[in-house]
Amino acid sequence: MVTKTEENQLNRLESQVDNAGGGAWEYLCLVRKLKLRRSDKVLKHGLSILNNPSKRSALGPEEWTLYEQVAVAAMDCQSLDVAKDCIKVLRKKFPDSKRVGRLEALLLEAKGSWELADKAYSSLLEDNPLDQTIHKRRVAMAKAQGNIPGAIEWLNKYLEIFMADHDAWRELAEIYVSLQMYKQAAFCYEELILSQPTVPLYHLAYADVLYTLGGLENLQTAKKYYTSTIDLTGGKNTRALFGVCLCTSAITQVTKGKSKEEKEGSQVQSLAAKVLEKDYKQRAPDKLPQLTTALKSLTLSS
Amino acid sequence: MGSSSGDLRYELSQNAYIKLVLHSLNHPTSSVNGVLIGRISPSNDAVLIDDAVPLFHSHLGLLPQLEISLMLIEEYFSAKGLNIVGYFHANERSDDYELGGVAKNIGDHICRYFPQAAILLLDNKKLEALKKSKDRSAVTQVSSVYIGNYNHESL
């Protein structure tokens, strides 16, 4: 996850670089460190450094890392010629490198030559069966070809070996959600919460999935996870606050006619509603009337 | 720009069109969706789509955010005399022309409240061509947005 300071620093550098104020190398390093996907900017600024021989030699050994970064960014922007050139340079410098081999296979993927890329990846995997990036590329290829069940299968196999890869669990959960397989998505989020219980993002996503599944038990659990998100984010997460209100009204709708009394539930809901109203007053006062009506309709249906 | 489907005509205003194109272009690597706002024309033969509200670019299949957004949007626009008249969706992959389960369900839901709702699936290849073309008229030309009238009666 990107911290607030890092985000501010990134935005500052980005605007500086975009306005030709220098600092391109720091920007590229930060993007690389945070593993962000800003391919068009990386391509533009990276190429400006690489095409300028004096700037390029000023980088020293970092020059090759930049070539790699620009190659990947070029492939993401479909500038395959740029990518090919970068990879050629790298291949000349490092003739036996597996890392360059990976880039070449990535280029095949970008061109759309799926079988050739698959062969390349399989041979790379033979030499190094525990290379996480190559496994993940296979999943990506399946997804890109539209073979979502295949992607799920590869991803599950990958996760059997590399159970601690949180990004992979998140990807799997998102694929399941897009296919509306909510139970399986819930399982992925459970794994994530177990391994990283203090990350509010997972609590929030898990609560969302449970709410979507529906049913009294799921709604009650969802409400618990929304409240834990609020707890973890110090009450600032608007989505969780809304989630609490939605859950409470949905629960009371489901339990209408049954003799259960949920006095506690309405307390949390009214608290959440108050926080939301205060937040809207501060940040979007002209939308406050809509919020009040929406909240009223939620509490009325309870 | 309009397109006809059966007896009813749909007119997409430039404002709405630009918003939905910009939203899709802003998130080139994920699927996006949003709602279309408008009303039925006074002569009752056309649906005029005046505005578009982009919704999500991640976790499109999750219910809570959708419910809240639809509530707030409905509230805001009914004060101006407009309703939710449609839904637009752009898929993640550039060659995916199928309206997925999520899009169908949301479209379903919108049709329940507004039976003549239009579901727009964006043509990703044309979106990409839009970026490269320097011709200004291309923005308002029909970039072949596939309009499927998801008629409730046909279910």
PDB file of N, CA, C and O in Angstrom, chain A residues 37 143-144 146 148 174 178 180 182 189 208-209 211-212 226 239 242 246 290-291 293 297-298, chain B residues 29 58-65 67-68 71-72 75-76 79 92-93 95 101-102 105 128:
ATOM      1  N   ARG A  37       1.623   1.668 -11.863  1.00  0.00           N
ATOM      2  CA  ARG A  37       1.472   1.448 -13.300  1.00  0.00           C
ATOM      3  C   ARG A  37       1.212   2.783 -13.973  1.00  0.00           C
ATOM      4  O   ARG A  37       0.074   3.167 -14.192  1.00  0.00           O
ATOM      5  N   LYS A 143      -5.687 -14.701 -18.693  1.00  0.00           N
ATOM      6  CA  LYS A 143      -6.706 -13.673 -18.533  1.00  0.00           C
ATOM      7  C   LYS A 143      -6.812 -12.831 -19.797  1.00  0.00           C
ATOM      8  O   LYS A 143      -7.898 -12.497 -20.247  1.00  0.00           O
ATOM      9  N   ALA A 144      -5.659 -12.500 -20.392  1.00  0.00           N
ATOM     10  CA  ALA A 144      -5.670 -11.632 -21.573  1.00  0.00           C
ATOM     11  C   ALA A 144      -6.338 -12.310 -22.750  1.00  0.00           C
ATOM     12  O   ALA A 144      -6.934 -11.661 -23.600  1.00  0.00           O
ATOM     13  N   GLY A 146      -8.810 -14.134 -22.532  1.00  0.00           N
ATOM     14  CA  GLY A 146     -10.229 -14.304 -22.255  1.00  0.00           C
ATOM     15  C   GLY A 146     -10.537 -15.629 -21.602  1.00  0.00           C
ATOM     16  O   GLY A 146     -11.697 -15.949 -21.352  1.00  0.00           O
ATOM     17  N   ILE A 148     -10.849 -16.998 -18.666  1.00  0.00           N
ATOM     18  CA  ILE A 148     -10.886 -16.693 -17.230  1.00  0.00           C
ATOM     19  C   ILE A 148     -10.846 -17.964 -16.371  1.00  0.00           C
ATOM     20  O   ILE A 148     -10.120 -18.000 -15.378  1.00  0.00           O
ATOM     21  N   GLU A 174     -10.744 -10.497  -6.937  1.00  0.00           N
ATOM     22  CA  GLU A 174     -11.376  -9.593  -7.903  1.00  0.00           C
ATOM     23  C   GLU A 174     -11.908 -10.351  -9.104  1.00  0.00           C
ATOM     24  O   GLU A 174     -12.973 -10.018  -9.628  1.00  0.00           O
ATOM     25  N   SER A 178     -15.805 -10.405 -10.316  1.00  0.00           N
ATOM     26  CA  SER A 178     -16.261 -10.042 -11.662  1.00  0.00           C
ATOM     27  C   SER A 178     -17.091 -11.153 -12.280  1.00  0.00           C
ATOM     28  O   SER A 178     -17.899 -10.920 -13.158  1.00  0.00           O
ATOM     29  N   GLN A 180     -19.071 -12.929 -10.420  1.00  0.00           N
ATOM     30  CA  GLN A 180     -20.152 -13.059  -9.457  1.00  0.00           C
ATOM     31  C   GLN A 180     -20.081 -14.330  -8.629  1.00  0.00           C
ATOM     32  O   GLN A 180     -21.097 -14.837  -8.166  1.00  0.00           O
ATOM     33  N   TYR A 182     -19.336 -15.029  -5.485  1.00  0.00           N
ATOM     34  CA  TYR A 182     -19.037 -14.274  -4.282  1.00  0.00           C
ATOM     35  C   TYR A 182     -18.516 -15.130  -3.134  1.00  0.00           C
ATOM     36  O   TYR A 182     -17.707 -14.673  -2.337  1.00  0.00           O
ATOM     37  N   TYR A 189     -10.788 -13.230   0.597  1.00  0.00           N
ATOM     38  CA  TYR A 189     -10.628 -12.124   1.535  1.00  0.00           C
ATOM     39  C   TYR A 189     -10.404 -12.628   2.951  1.00  0.00           C
ATOM     40  O   TYR A 189      -9.670 -12.008   3.733  1.00  0.00           O
ATOM     41  N   ASP A 208     -18.153  -5.901   1.877  1.00  0.00           N
ATOM     42  CA  ASP A 208     -18.897  -5.662   0.634  1.00  0.00           C
ATOM     43  C   ASP A 208     -19.369  -6.979   0.031  1.00  0.00           C
ATOM     44  O   ASP A 208     -20.528  -7.115  -0.385  1.00  0.00           O
ATOM     45  N   VAL A 209     -18.463  -7.958  -0.020  1.00  0.00           N
ATOM     46  CA  VAL A 209     -18.820  -9.246  -0.633  1.00  0.00           C
ATOM     47  C   VAL A 209     -19.917  -9.927   0.178  1.00  0.00           C
ATOM     48  O   VAL A 209     -20.879 -10.478  -0.370  1.00  0.00           O
ATOM     49  N   TYR A 211     -22.170  -8.532   2.072  1.00  0.00           N
ATOM     50  CA  TYR A 211     -23.438  -7.825   1.853  1.00  0.00           C
ATOM     51  C   TYR A 211     -24.046  -8.250   0.533  1.00  0.00           C
ATOM     52  O   TYR A 211     -25.262  -8.452   0.421  1.00  0.00           O
ATOM     53  N   THR A 212     -23.184  -8.373  -0.494  1.00  0.00           N
ATOM     54  CA  THR A 212     -23.692  -8.779  -1.805  1.00  0.00           C
ATOM     55  C   THR A 212     -24.261 -10.186  -1.766  1.00  0.00           C
ATOM     56  O   THR A 212     -25.249 -10.489  -2.437  1.00  0.00           O
ATOM     57  N   TYR A 226     -17.676  -3.968   8.684  1.00  0.00           N
ATOM     58  CA  TYR A 226     -17.700  -2.535   8.404  1.00  0.00           C
ATOM     59  C   TYR A 226     -17.277  -1.767   9.635  1.00  0.00           C
ATOM     60  O   TYR A 226     -16.507  -0.802   9.566  1.00  0.00           O
ATOM     61  N   ARG A 239     -16.995   4.760   2.831  1.00  0.00           N
ATOM     62  CA  ARG A 239     -17.649   3.541   2.347  1.00  0.00           C
ATOM     63  C   ARG A 239     -18.100   2.657   3.498  1.00  0.00           C
ATOM     64  O   ARG A 239     -19.181   2.101   3.486  1.00  0.00           O
ATOM     65  N   PHE A 242     -21.203   4.186   5.180  1.00  0.00           N
ATOM     66  CA  PHE A 242     -22.397   3.882   4.396  1.00  0.00           C
ATOM     67  C   PHE A 242     -22.775   2.419   4.547  1.00  0.00           C
ATOM     68  O   PHE A 242     -23.955   2.069   4.636  1.00  0.00           O
ATOM     69  N   LEU A 246     -26.377   0.723   5.480  1.00  0.00           N
ATOM     70  CA  LEU A 246     -27.049  -0.222   4.580  1.00  0.00           C
ATOM     71  C   LEU A 246     -27.322  -1.538   5.287  1.00  0.00           C
ATOM     72  O   LEU A 246     -28.414  -2.092   5.185  1.00  0.00           O
ATOM     73  N   GLN A 290     -29.226  15.448  -0.358  1.00  0.00           N
ATOM     74  CA  GLN A 290     -29.405  14.090  -0.881  1.00  0.00           C
ATOM     75  C   GLN A 290     -29.023  13.061   0.157  1.00  0.00           C
ATOM     76  O   GLN A 290     -29.663  12.034   0.310  1.00  0.00           O
ATOM     77  N   LEU A 291     -27.923  13.344   0.863  1.00  0.00           N
ATOM     78  CA  LEU A 291     -27.464  12.397   1.869  1.00  0.00           C
ATOM     79  C   LEU A 291     -28.534  12.211   2.929  1.00  0.00           C
ATOM     80  O   LEU A 291     -28.867  11.089   3.327  1.00  0.00           O
ATOM     81  N   THR A 293     -31.749  12.696   2.830  1.00  0.00           N
ATOM     82  CA  THR A 293     -32.916  11.925   2.359  1.00  0.00           C
ATOM     83  C   THR A 293     -32.576  10.446   2.250  1.00  0.00           C
ATOM     84  O   THR A 293     -33.369   9.597   2.666  1.00  0.00           O
ATOM     85  N   SER A 297     -34.349   7.435   4.285  1.00  0.00           N
ATOM     86  CA  SER A 297     -35.037   6.292   3.678  1.00  0.00           C
ATOM     87  C   SER A 297     -34.452   4.980   4.200  1.00  0.00           C
ATOM     88  O   SER A 297     -35.145   3.980   4.305  1.00  0.00           O
ATOM     89  N   LEU A 298     -33.163   4.979   4.533  1.00  0.00           N
ATOM     90  CA  LEU A 298     -32.568   3.754   5.076  1.00  0.00           C
ATOM     91  C   LEU A 298     -33.098   3.467   6.470  1.00  0.00           C
ATOM     92  O   LEU A 298     -33.376   2.335   6.820  1.00  0.00           O
TER      93      LEU A 298
ATOM     94  N   THR B  29      -7.105   0.349 -17.816  1.00  0.00           N
ATOM     95  CA  THR B  29      -6.756  -1.023 -17.488  1.00  0.00           C
ATOM     96  C   THR B  29      -7.833  -1.744 -16.691  1.00  0.00           C
ATOM     97  O   THR B  29      -7.631  -2.864 -16.261  1.00  0.00           O
ATOM     98  N   SER B  58     -13.521  -0.171 -10.184  1.00  0.00           N
ATOM     99  CA  SER B  58     -13.002  -1.364  -9.522  1.00  0.00           C
ATOM    100  C   SER B  58     -14.152  -2.000  -8.765  1.00  0.00           C
ATOM    101  O   SER B  58     -15.073  -1.311  -8.346  1.00  0.00           O
ATOM    102  N   HIS B  59     -14.095  -3.330  -8.628  1.00  0.00           N
ATOM    103  CA  HIS B  59     -15.134  -4.023  -7.857  1.00  0.00           C
ATOM    104  C   HIS B  59     -16.532  -3.669  -8.349  1.00  0.00           C
ATOM    105  O   HIS B  59     -17.390  -3.309  -7.557  1.00  0.00           O
ATOM    106  N   LEU B  60     -16.730  -3.806  -9.651  1.00  0.00           N
ATOM    107  CA  LEU B  60     -18.026  -3.423 -10.194  1.00  0.00           C
ATOM    108  C   LEU B  60     -19.132  -4.316  -9.705  1.00  0.00           C
ATOM    109  O   LEU B  60     -20.299  -3.959  -9.733  1.00  0.00           O
ATOM    110  N   GLY B  61     -18.771  -5.547  -9.285  1.00  0.00           N
ATOM    111  CA  GLY B  61     -19.811  -6.503  -8.954  1.00  0.00           C
ATOM    112  C   GLY B  61     -20.285  -6.445  -7.524  1.00  0.00           C
ATOM    113  O   GLY B  61     -21.011  -7.323  -7.060  1.00  0.00           O
ATOM    114  N   LEU B  62     -19.888  -5.427  -6.775  1.00  0.00           N
ATOM    115  CA  LEU B  62     -20.261  -5.391  -5.361  1.00  0.00           C
ATOM    116  C   LEU B  62     -21.433  -4.455  -5.146  1.00  0.00           C
ATOM    117  O   LEU B  62     -21.478  -3.358  -5.680  1.00  0.00           O
ATOM    118  N   LEU B  63     -22.340  -4.911  -4.304  1.00  0.00           N
ATOM    119  CA  LEU B  63     -23.639  -4.266  -4.166  1.00  0.00           C
ATOM    120  C   LEU B  63     -23.689  -2.989  -3.342  1.00  0.00           C
ATOM    121  O   LEU B  63     -24.357  -2.042  -3.734  1.00  0.00           O
ATOM    122  N   PRO B  64     -23.035  -2.913  -2.179  1.00  0.00           N
ATOM    123  CA  PRO B  64     -23.283  -1.770  -1.276  1.00  0.00           C
ATOM    124  C   PRO B  64     -23.046  -0.409  -1.942  1.00  0.00           C
ATOM    125  O   PRO B  64     -23.897   0.477  -1.860  1.00  0.00           O
ATOM    126  N   GLN B  65     -21.899  -0.266  -2.621  1.00  0.00           N
ATOM    127  CA  GLN B  65     -21.594   1.032  -3.227  1.00  0.00           C
ATOM    128  C   GLN B  65     -22.612   1.365  -4.299  1.00  0.00           C
ATOM    129  O   GLN B  65     -23.006   2.525  -4.458  1.00  0.00           O
ATOM    130  N   GLU B  67     -25.758   0.434  -4.430  1.00  0.00           N
ATOM    131  CA  GLU B  67     -27.035   0.844  -3.848  1.00  0.00           C
ATOM    132  C   GLU B  67     -26.997   2.289  -3.391  1.00  0.00           C
ATOM    133  O   GLU B  67     -27.895   3.082  -3.686  1.00  0.00           O
ATOM    134  N   ILE B  68     -25.940   2.633  -2.676  1.00  0.00           N
ATOM    135  CA  ILE B  68     -25.842   4.005  -2.166  1.00  0.00           C
ATOM    136  C   ILE B  68     -25.783   4.983  -3.335  1.00  0.00           C
ATOM    137  O   ILE B  68     -26.468   6.011  -3.339  1.00  0.00           O
ATOM    138  N   MET B  71     -29.091   5.474  -4.980  1.00  0.00           N
ATOM    139  CA  MET B  71     -29.984   6.266  -4.123  1.00  0.00           C
ATOM    140  C   MET B  71     -29.690   7.747  -4.224  1.00  0.00           C
ATOM    141  O   MET B  71     -30.563   8.581  -4.441  1.00  0.00           O
ATOM    142  N   LEU B  72     -28.394   8.073  -4.076  1.00  0.00           N
ATOM    143  CA  LEU B  72     -28.020   9.482  -4.074  1.00  0.00           C
ATOM    144  C   LEU B  72     -28.258  10.119  -5.440  1.00  0.00           C
ATOM    145  O   LEU B  72     -28.740  11.246  -5.535  1.00  0.00           O
ATOM    146  N   GLU B  75     -31.966  10.717  -6.012  1.00  0.00           N
ATOM    147  CA  GLU B  75     -32.352  11.869  -5.208  1.00  0.00           C
ATOM    148  C   GLU B  75     -31.980  13.174  -5.904  1.00  0.00           C
ATOM    149  O   GLU B  75     -32.777  14.068  -6.087  1.00  0.00           O
ATOM    150  N   TYR B  76     -30.714  13.249  -6.315  1.00  0.00           N
ATOM    151  CA  TYR B  76     -30.172  14.492  -6.861  1.00  0.00           C
ATOM    152  C   TYR B  76     -30.882  14.887  -8.140  1.00  0.00           C
ATOM    153  O   TYR B  76     -31.251  16.035  -8.340  1.00  0.00           O
ATOM    154  N   ALA B  79     -34.819  15.891  -8.317  1.00  0.00           N
ATOM    155  CA  ALA B  79     -35.102  17.287  -8.012  1.00  0.00           C
ATOM    156  C   ALA B  79     -35.063  18.134  -9.281  1.00  0.00           C
ATOM    157  O   ALA B  79     -35.678  19.191  -9.364  1.00  0.00           O
ATOM    158  N   GLU B  92     -12.967  -4.885 -19.520  1.00  0.00           N
ATOM    159  CA  GLU B  92     -11.550  -4.761 -19.211  1.00  0.00           C
ATOM    160  C   GLU B  92     -10.697  -5.045 -20.437  1.00  0.00           C
ATOM    161  O   GLU B  92      -9.765  -4.317 -20.744  1.00  0.00           O
ATOM    162  N   ARG B  93     -11.040  -6.137 -21.143  1.00  0.00           N
ATOM    163  CA  ARG B  93     -10.206  -6.538 -22.274  1.00  0.00           C
ATOM    164  C   ARG B  93     -10.665  -5.851 -23.536  1.00  0.00           C
ATOM    165  O   ARG B  93     -11.855  -5.611 -23.730  1.00  0.00           O
ATOM    166  N   ASP B  95     -10.840  -6.842 -26.524  1.00  0.00           N
ATOM    167  CA  ASP B  95     -11.587  -7.571 -27.545  1.00  0.00           C
ATOM    168  C   ASP B  95     -12.833  -8.231 -26.969  1.00  0.00           C
ATOM    169  O   ASP B  95     -13.411  -9.119 -27.573  1.00  0.00           O
ATOM    170  N   GLY B 101     -22.232 -10.766 -16.782  1.00  0.00           N
ATOM    171  CA  GLY B 101     -23.303 -10.983 -15.806  1.00  0.00           C
ATOM    172  C   GLY B 101     -23.595  -9.770 -14.961  1.00  0.00           C
ATOM    173  O   GLY B 101     -24.758  -9.412 -14.722  1.00  0.00           O
ATOM    174  N   VAL B 102     -22.511  -9.099 -14.525  1.00  0.00           N
ATOM    175  CA  VAL B 102     -22.690  -7.926 -13.666  1.00  0.00           C
ATOM    176  C   VAL B 102     -23.481  -6.854 -14.411  1.00  0.00           C
ATOM    177  O   VAL B 102     -24.453  -6.295 -13.897  1.00  0.00           O
ATOM    178  N   ASN B 105     -27.116  -7.756 -14.781  1.00  0.00           N
ATOM    179  CA  ASN B 105     -27.904  -7.624 -13.552  1.00  0.00           C
ATOM    180  C   ASN B 105     -28.199  -6.180 -13.223  1.00  0.00           C
ATOM    181  O   ASN B 105     -29.311  -5.827 -12.836  1.00  0.00           O
ATOM    182  N   GLU B 128      -9.932   3.150 -28.419  1.00  0.00           N
ATOM    183  CA  GLU B 128      -8.493   3.265 -28.603  1.00  0.00           C
ATOM    184  C   GLU B 128      -8.190   4.107 -29.832  1.00  0.00           C
ATOM    185  O   GLU B 128      -7.300   4.959 -29.812  1.00  0.00           O
TER     186      GLU B 128
END
